[in-house]
Short mmCIF file of C-alpha atoms in Angstrom, two decimals:
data_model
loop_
_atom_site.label_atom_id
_atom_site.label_comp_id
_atom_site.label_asym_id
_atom_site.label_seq_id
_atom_site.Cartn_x
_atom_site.Cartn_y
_atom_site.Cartn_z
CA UNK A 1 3.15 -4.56 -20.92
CA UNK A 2 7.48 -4.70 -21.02
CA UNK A 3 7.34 -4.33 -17.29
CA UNK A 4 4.41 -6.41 -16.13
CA UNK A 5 6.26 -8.95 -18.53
CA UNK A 6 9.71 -8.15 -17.12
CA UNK A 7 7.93 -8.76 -13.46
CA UNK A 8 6.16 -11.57 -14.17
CA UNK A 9 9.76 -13.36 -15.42
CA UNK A 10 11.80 -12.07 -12.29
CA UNK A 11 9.09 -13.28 -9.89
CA UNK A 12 8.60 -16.68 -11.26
CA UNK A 13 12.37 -17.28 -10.75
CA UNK A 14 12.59 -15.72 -7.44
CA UNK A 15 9.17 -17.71 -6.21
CA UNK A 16 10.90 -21.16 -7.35
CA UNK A 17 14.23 -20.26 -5.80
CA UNK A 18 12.71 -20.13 -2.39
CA UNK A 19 13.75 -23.15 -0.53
CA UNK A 20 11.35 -25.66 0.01
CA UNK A 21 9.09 -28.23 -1.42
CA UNK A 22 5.32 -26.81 -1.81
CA UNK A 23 3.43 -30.41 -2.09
CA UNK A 24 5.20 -31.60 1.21
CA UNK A 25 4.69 -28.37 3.33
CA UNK A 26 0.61 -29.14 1.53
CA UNK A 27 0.36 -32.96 2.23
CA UNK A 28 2.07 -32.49 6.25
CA UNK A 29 4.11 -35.31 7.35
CA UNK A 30 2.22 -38.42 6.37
CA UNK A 31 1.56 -39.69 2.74
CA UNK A 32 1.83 -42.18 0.43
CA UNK A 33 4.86 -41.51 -2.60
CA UNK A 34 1.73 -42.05 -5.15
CA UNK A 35 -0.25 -39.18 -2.89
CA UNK A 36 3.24 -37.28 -3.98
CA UNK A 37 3.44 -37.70 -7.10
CA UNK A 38 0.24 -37.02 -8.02
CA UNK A 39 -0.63 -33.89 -6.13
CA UNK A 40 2.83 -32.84 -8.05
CA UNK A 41 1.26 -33.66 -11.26
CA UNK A 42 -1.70 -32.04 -10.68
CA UNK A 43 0.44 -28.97 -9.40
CA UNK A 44 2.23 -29.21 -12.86
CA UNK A 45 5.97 -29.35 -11.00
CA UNK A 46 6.71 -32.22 -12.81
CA UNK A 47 7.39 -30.31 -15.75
CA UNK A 48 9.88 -28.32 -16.89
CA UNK A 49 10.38 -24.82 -15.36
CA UNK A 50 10.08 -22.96 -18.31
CA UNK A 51 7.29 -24.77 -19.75
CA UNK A 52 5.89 -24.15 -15.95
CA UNK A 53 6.31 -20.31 -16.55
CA UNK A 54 4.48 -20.17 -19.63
CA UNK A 55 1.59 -22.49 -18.66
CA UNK A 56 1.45 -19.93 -15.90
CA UNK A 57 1.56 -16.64 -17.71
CA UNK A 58 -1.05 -18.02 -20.73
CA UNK A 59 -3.23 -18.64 -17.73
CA UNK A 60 -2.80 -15.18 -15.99
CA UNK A 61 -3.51 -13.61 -19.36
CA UNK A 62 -6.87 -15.57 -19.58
CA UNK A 63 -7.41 -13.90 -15.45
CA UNK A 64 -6.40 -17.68 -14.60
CA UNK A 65 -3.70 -17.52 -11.83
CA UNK A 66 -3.86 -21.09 -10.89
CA UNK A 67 -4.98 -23.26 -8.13
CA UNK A 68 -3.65 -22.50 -4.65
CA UNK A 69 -1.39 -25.95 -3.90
CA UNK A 70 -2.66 -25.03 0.38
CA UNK A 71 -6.23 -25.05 0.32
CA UNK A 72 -7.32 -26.10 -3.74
CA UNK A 73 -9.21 -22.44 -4.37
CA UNK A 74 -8.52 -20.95 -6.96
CA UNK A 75 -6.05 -17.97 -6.62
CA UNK A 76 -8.47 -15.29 -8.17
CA UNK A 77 -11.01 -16.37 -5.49
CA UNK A 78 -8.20 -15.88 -2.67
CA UNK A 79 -7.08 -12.32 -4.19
CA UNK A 80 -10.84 -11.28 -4.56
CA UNK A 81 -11.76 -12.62 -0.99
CA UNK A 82 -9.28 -10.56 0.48
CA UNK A 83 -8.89 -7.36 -1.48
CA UNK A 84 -12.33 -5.69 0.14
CA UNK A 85 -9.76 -5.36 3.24
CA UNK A 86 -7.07 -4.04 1.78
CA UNK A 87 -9.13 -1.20 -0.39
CA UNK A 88 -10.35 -0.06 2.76
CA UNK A 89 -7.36 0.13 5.11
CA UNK A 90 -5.18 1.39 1.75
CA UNK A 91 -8.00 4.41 1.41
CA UNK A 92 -8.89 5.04 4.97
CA UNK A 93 -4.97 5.41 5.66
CA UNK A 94 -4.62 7.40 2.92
CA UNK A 95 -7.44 10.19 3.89
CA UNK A 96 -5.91 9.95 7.69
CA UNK A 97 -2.15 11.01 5.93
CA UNK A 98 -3.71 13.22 4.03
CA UNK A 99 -5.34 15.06 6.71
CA UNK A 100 -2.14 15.28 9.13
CA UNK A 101 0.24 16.52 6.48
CA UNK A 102 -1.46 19.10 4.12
CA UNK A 103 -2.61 21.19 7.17
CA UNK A 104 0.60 20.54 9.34
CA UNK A 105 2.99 20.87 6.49
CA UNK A 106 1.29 23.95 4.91
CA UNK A 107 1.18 25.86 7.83
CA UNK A 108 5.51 24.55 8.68
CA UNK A 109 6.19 26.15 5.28
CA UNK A 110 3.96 29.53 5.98
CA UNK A 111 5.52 29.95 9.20
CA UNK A 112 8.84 28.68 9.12
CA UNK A 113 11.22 28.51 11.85
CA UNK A 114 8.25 28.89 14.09
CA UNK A 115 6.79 26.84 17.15
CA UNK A 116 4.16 25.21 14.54
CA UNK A 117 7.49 24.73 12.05
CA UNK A 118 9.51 22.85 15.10
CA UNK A 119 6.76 20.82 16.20
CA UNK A 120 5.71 19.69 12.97
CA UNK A 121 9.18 18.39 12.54
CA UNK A 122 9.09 16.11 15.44
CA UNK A 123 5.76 14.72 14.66
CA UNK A 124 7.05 14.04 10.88
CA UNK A 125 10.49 12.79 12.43
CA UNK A 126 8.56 10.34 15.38
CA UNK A 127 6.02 9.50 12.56
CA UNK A 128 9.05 7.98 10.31
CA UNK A 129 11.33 6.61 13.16
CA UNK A 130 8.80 4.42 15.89
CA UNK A 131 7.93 1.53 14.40
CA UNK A 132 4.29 0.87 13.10
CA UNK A 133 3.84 -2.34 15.10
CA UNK A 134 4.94 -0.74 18.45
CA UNK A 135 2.40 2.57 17.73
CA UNK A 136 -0.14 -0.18 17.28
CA UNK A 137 0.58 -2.47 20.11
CA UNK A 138 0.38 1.22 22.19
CA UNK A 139 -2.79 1.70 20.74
CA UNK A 140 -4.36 -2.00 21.18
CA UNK A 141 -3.30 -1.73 24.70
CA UNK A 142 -5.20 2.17 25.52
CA UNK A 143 -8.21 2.16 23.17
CA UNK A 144 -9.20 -1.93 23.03
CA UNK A 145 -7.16 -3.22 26.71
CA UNK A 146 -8.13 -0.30 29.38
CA UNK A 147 -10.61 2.16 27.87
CA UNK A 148 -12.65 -0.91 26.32
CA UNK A 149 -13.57 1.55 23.30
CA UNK A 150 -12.62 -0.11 20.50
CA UNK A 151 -11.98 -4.02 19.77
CA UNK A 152 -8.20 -4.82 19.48
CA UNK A 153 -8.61 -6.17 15.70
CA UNK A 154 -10.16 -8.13 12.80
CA UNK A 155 -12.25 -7.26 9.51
CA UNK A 156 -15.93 -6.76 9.40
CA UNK A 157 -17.49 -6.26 6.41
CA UNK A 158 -19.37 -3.06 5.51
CA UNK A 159 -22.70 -4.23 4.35
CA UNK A 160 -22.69 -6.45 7.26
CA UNK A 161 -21.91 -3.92 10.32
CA UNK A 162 -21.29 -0.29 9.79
CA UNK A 163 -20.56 0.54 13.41
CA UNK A 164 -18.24 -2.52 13.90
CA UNK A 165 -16.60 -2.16 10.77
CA UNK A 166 -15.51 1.57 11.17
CA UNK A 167 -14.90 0.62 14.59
CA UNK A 168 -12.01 -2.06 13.84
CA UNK A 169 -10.70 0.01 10.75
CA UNK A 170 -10.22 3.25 13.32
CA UNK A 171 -6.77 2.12 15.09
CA UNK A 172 -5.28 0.48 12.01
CA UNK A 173 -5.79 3.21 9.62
CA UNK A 174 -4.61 5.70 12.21
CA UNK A 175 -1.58 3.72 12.42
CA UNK A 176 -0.80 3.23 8.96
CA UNK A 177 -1.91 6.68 8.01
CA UNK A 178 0.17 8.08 10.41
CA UNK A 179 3.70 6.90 8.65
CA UNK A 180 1.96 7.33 5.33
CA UNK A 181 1.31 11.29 6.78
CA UNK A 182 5.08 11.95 8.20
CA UNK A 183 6.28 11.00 4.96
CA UNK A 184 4.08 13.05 2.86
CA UNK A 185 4.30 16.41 5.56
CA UNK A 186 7.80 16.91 4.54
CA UNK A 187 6.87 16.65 0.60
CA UNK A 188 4.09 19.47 1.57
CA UNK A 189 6.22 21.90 3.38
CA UNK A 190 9.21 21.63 1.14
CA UNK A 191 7.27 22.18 -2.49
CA UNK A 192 4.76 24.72 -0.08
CA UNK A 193 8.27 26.30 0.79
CA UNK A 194 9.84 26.49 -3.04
CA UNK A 195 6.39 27.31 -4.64
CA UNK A 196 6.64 30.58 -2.23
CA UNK A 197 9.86 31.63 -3.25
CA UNK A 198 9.27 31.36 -6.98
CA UNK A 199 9.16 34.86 -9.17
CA UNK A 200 5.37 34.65 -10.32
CA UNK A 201 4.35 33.94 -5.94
CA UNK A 202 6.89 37.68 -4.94
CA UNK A 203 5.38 38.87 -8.30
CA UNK A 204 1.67 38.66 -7.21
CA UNK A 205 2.67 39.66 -3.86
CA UNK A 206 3.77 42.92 -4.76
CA UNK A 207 0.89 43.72 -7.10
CA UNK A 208 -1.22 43.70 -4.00
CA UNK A 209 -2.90 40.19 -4.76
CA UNK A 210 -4.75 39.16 -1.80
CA UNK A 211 -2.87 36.39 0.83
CA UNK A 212 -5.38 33.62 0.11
CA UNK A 213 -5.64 34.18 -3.96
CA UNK A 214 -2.25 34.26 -3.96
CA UNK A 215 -1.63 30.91 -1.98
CA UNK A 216 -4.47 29.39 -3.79
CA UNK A 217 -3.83 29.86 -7.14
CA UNK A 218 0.21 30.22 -7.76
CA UNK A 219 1.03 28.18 -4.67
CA UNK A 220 -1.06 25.80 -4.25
CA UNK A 221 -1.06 24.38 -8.16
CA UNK A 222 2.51 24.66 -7.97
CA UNK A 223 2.71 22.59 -4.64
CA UNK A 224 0.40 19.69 -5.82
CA UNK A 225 3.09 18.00 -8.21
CA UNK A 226 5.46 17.21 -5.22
CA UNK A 227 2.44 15.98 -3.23
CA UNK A 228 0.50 14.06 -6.05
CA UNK A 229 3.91 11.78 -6.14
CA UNK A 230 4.32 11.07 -2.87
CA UNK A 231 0.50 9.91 -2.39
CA UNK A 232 0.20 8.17 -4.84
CA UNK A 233 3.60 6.05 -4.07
CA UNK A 234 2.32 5.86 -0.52
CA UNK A 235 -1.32 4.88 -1.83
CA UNK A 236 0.42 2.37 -4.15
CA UNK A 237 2.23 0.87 -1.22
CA UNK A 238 -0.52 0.67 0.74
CA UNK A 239 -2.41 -1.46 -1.64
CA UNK A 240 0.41 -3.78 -1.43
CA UNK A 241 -0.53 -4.64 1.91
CA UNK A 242 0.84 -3.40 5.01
CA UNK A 243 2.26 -6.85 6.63
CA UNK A 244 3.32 -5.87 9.91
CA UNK A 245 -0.03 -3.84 10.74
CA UNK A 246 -2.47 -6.40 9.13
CA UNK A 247 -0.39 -9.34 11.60
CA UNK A 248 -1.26 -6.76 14.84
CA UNK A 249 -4.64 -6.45 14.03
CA UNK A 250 -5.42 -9.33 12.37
CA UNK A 251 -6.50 -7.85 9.01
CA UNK A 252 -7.31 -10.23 6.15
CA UNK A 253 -5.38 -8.19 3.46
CA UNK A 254 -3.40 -9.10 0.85
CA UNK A 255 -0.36 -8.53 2.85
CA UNK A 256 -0.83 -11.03 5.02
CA UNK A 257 -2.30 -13.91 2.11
CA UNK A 258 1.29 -12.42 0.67
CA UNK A 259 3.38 -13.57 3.93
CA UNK A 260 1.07 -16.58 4.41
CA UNK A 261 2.33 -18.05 1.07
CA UNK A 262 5.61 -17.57 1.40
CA UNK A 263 5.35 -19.74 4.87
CA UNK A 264 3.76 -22.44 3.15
CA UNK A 265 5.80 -22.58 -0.17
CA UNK A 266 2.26 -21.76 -2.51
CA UNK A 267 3.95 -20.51 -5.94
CA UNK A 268 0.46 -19.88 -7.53
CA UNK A 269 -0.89 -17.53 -4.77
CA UNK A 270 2.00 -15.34 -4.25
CA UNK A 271 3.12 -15.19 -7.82
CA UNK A 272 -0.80 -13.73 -8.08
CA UNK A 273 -0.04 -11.70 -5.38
CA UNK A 274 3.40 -9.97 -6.33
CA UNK A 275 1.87 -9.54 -9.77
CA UNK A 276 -1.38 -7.67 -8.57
CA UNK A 277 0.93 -5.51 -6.45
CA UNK A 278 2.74 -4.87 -9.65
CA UNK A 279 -0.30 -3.84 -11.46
CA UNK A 280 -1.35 -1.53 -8.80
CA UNK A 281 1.73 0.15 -8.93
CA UNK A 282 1.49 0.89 -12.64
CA UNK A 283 -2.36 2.14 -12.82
CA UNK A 284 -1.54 4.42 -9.97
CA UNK A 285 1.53 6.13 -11.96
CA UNK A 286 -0.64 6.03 -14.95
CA UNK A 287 -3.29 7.56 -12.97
CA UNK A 288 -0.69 10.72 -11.33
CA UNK A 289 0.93 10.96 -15.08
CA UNK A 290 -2.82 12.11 -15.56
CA UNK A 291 -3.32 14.53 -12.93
CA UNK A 292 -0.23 15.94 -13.73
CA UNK A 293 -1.88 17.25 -17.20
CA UNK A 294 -4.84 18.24 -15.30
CA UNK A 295 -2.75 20.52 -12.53
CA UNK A 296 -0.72 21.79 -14.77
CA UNK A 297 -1.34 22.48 -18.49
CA UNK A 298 2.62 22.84 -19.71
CA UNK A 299 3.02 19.06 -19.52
CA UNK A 300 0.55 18.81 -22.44
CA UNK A 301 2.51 20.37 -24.62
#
């Protein structure tokens, strides 16, 4: 509660510090000064910033985040509309890292120095370096432009079309998953790598344990701590919405609601916004603090 209140402070000071006046950018170029002054009233800018702040933050404790000042829906409505998108590019991308770095970086740290070490390094290193915008233009322009198999972007909804909504998540959550997966191979093969080298690992070894029991249970369970941190700061981040990628493939996240009300100066929806991203980043430490005590039983104590 200290830091979601310690967040909620910071970004209501840096929302109303952002140049700009919301209830012109909402009204456009022609209106009346009463128009003005009463959409401002309405808004509740006429008053006081502090008094502003805690009108806000009674609300948000109530699940009341206020009244976008661009379209007049409410900002839960907004949040909700959007976050089916976001769960499933976050998760998809998540499963795609997942699935390039624990094979690739287990098998670097088993064989190191090797042909599978060297070019696991390069994919990691490309993975980090290219931009995610230029791998998906790349992609947009082979899989959607000149093979025609899969459409160059937007959101359908599962319940509505299976096939066309795993079909426009494909090339997104590759994308994303595939910077999410660099990151999280080099986690893999160094912990992979010190987990071998520890005395209890040489110990089994030389008691004649067999390769997989040993890598399984003294190398594995040691290995997971590394890699449960970097996920879950990775899934975390991908919950906040992935701006750049959602923009390419024109993915109604939260990202992109996020950017959009920055552009138009809308305090309500992106102080909603920040402070979801806030939350998210909270239950998911709460939520590896927990697996820690389930992978290994010494933090209990």
């Amino acid at each position: 509660m200290v830091v979601l209140a310690g967040v909620s402070v910071i970004v209501f000071a840096l929302v109303h510090l952002v140049p700009g006046d919301p209830v012109r950018l909402a009204l456009g170029t022609r209106f009346s000064q009463e128009t003005y002054d009463a959409l401002r009233e309405r808004s509740g800018l006429d008053q006081p910033l502090v008094q502003q702040f805690f009108s806000w933050l009674g609300g948000a404790l109530t699940g009341d985040l206020g009244v976008s000042f661009r379209s007049g829906d409410t900002v839960t409505s907004l949040i909700a509309e959007r976050l089916p998108a976001t769960l499933t590019l976050a998760f998809a991308s998540i499963l795609v890292a997942l699935a390039i770095a624990i094979p690739l970086g287990t098998i670097s740290a088993l064989r190191p120095r090797s042909l599978v070490d060297r070019f696991a390094t390069v994919i990691s290193q490309f993975g980090i370096s290219v931009p995610d915008f230029w791998v998906a233009i790349v992609l947009i322009l082979v899989f959607a432009g000149t093979l025609g198999w899969l459409p160059s972007g937007g959101y359908v909804p599962l319940s509505e079309d299976p096939l066309g909504w795993l079909q426009r998540l494909i090339m997104p959550a590759v994308v994303t998953g595939t910077v999410s997966g660099s990151v999280i191979t080099r986690f893999v093969r160094s912990s992979v790598l010190e987990a071998l080298g520890a005395d209890h690992v040489r110990t089994a070894q030389a008691k004649g344990l067999p390769a997989r029991q040993v890598f399984t249970w003294h190398v594995l369970r040691n290995a997971l701590l590394p890699l449960v941190t970097v996920t879950g700061v990775q899934l975390a981040y991908l919950l906040s919405g992935v701006v750049v990628v959602e923009i390419v493939f024109s993915w109604p996240g939260l990202g992109q609601l996020a950017l959009q009300s920055v552009q138009s100066r809308d305090y309500p929806v992106l102080q909603g916004a920040i402070l979801l991203f806030a939350v998210v980043f909270l239950v998911i430490n709460l939520i590896v603090d927990l697996l820690y005590t389930a992978i290994d039983p010494r933090i209990r104590r």
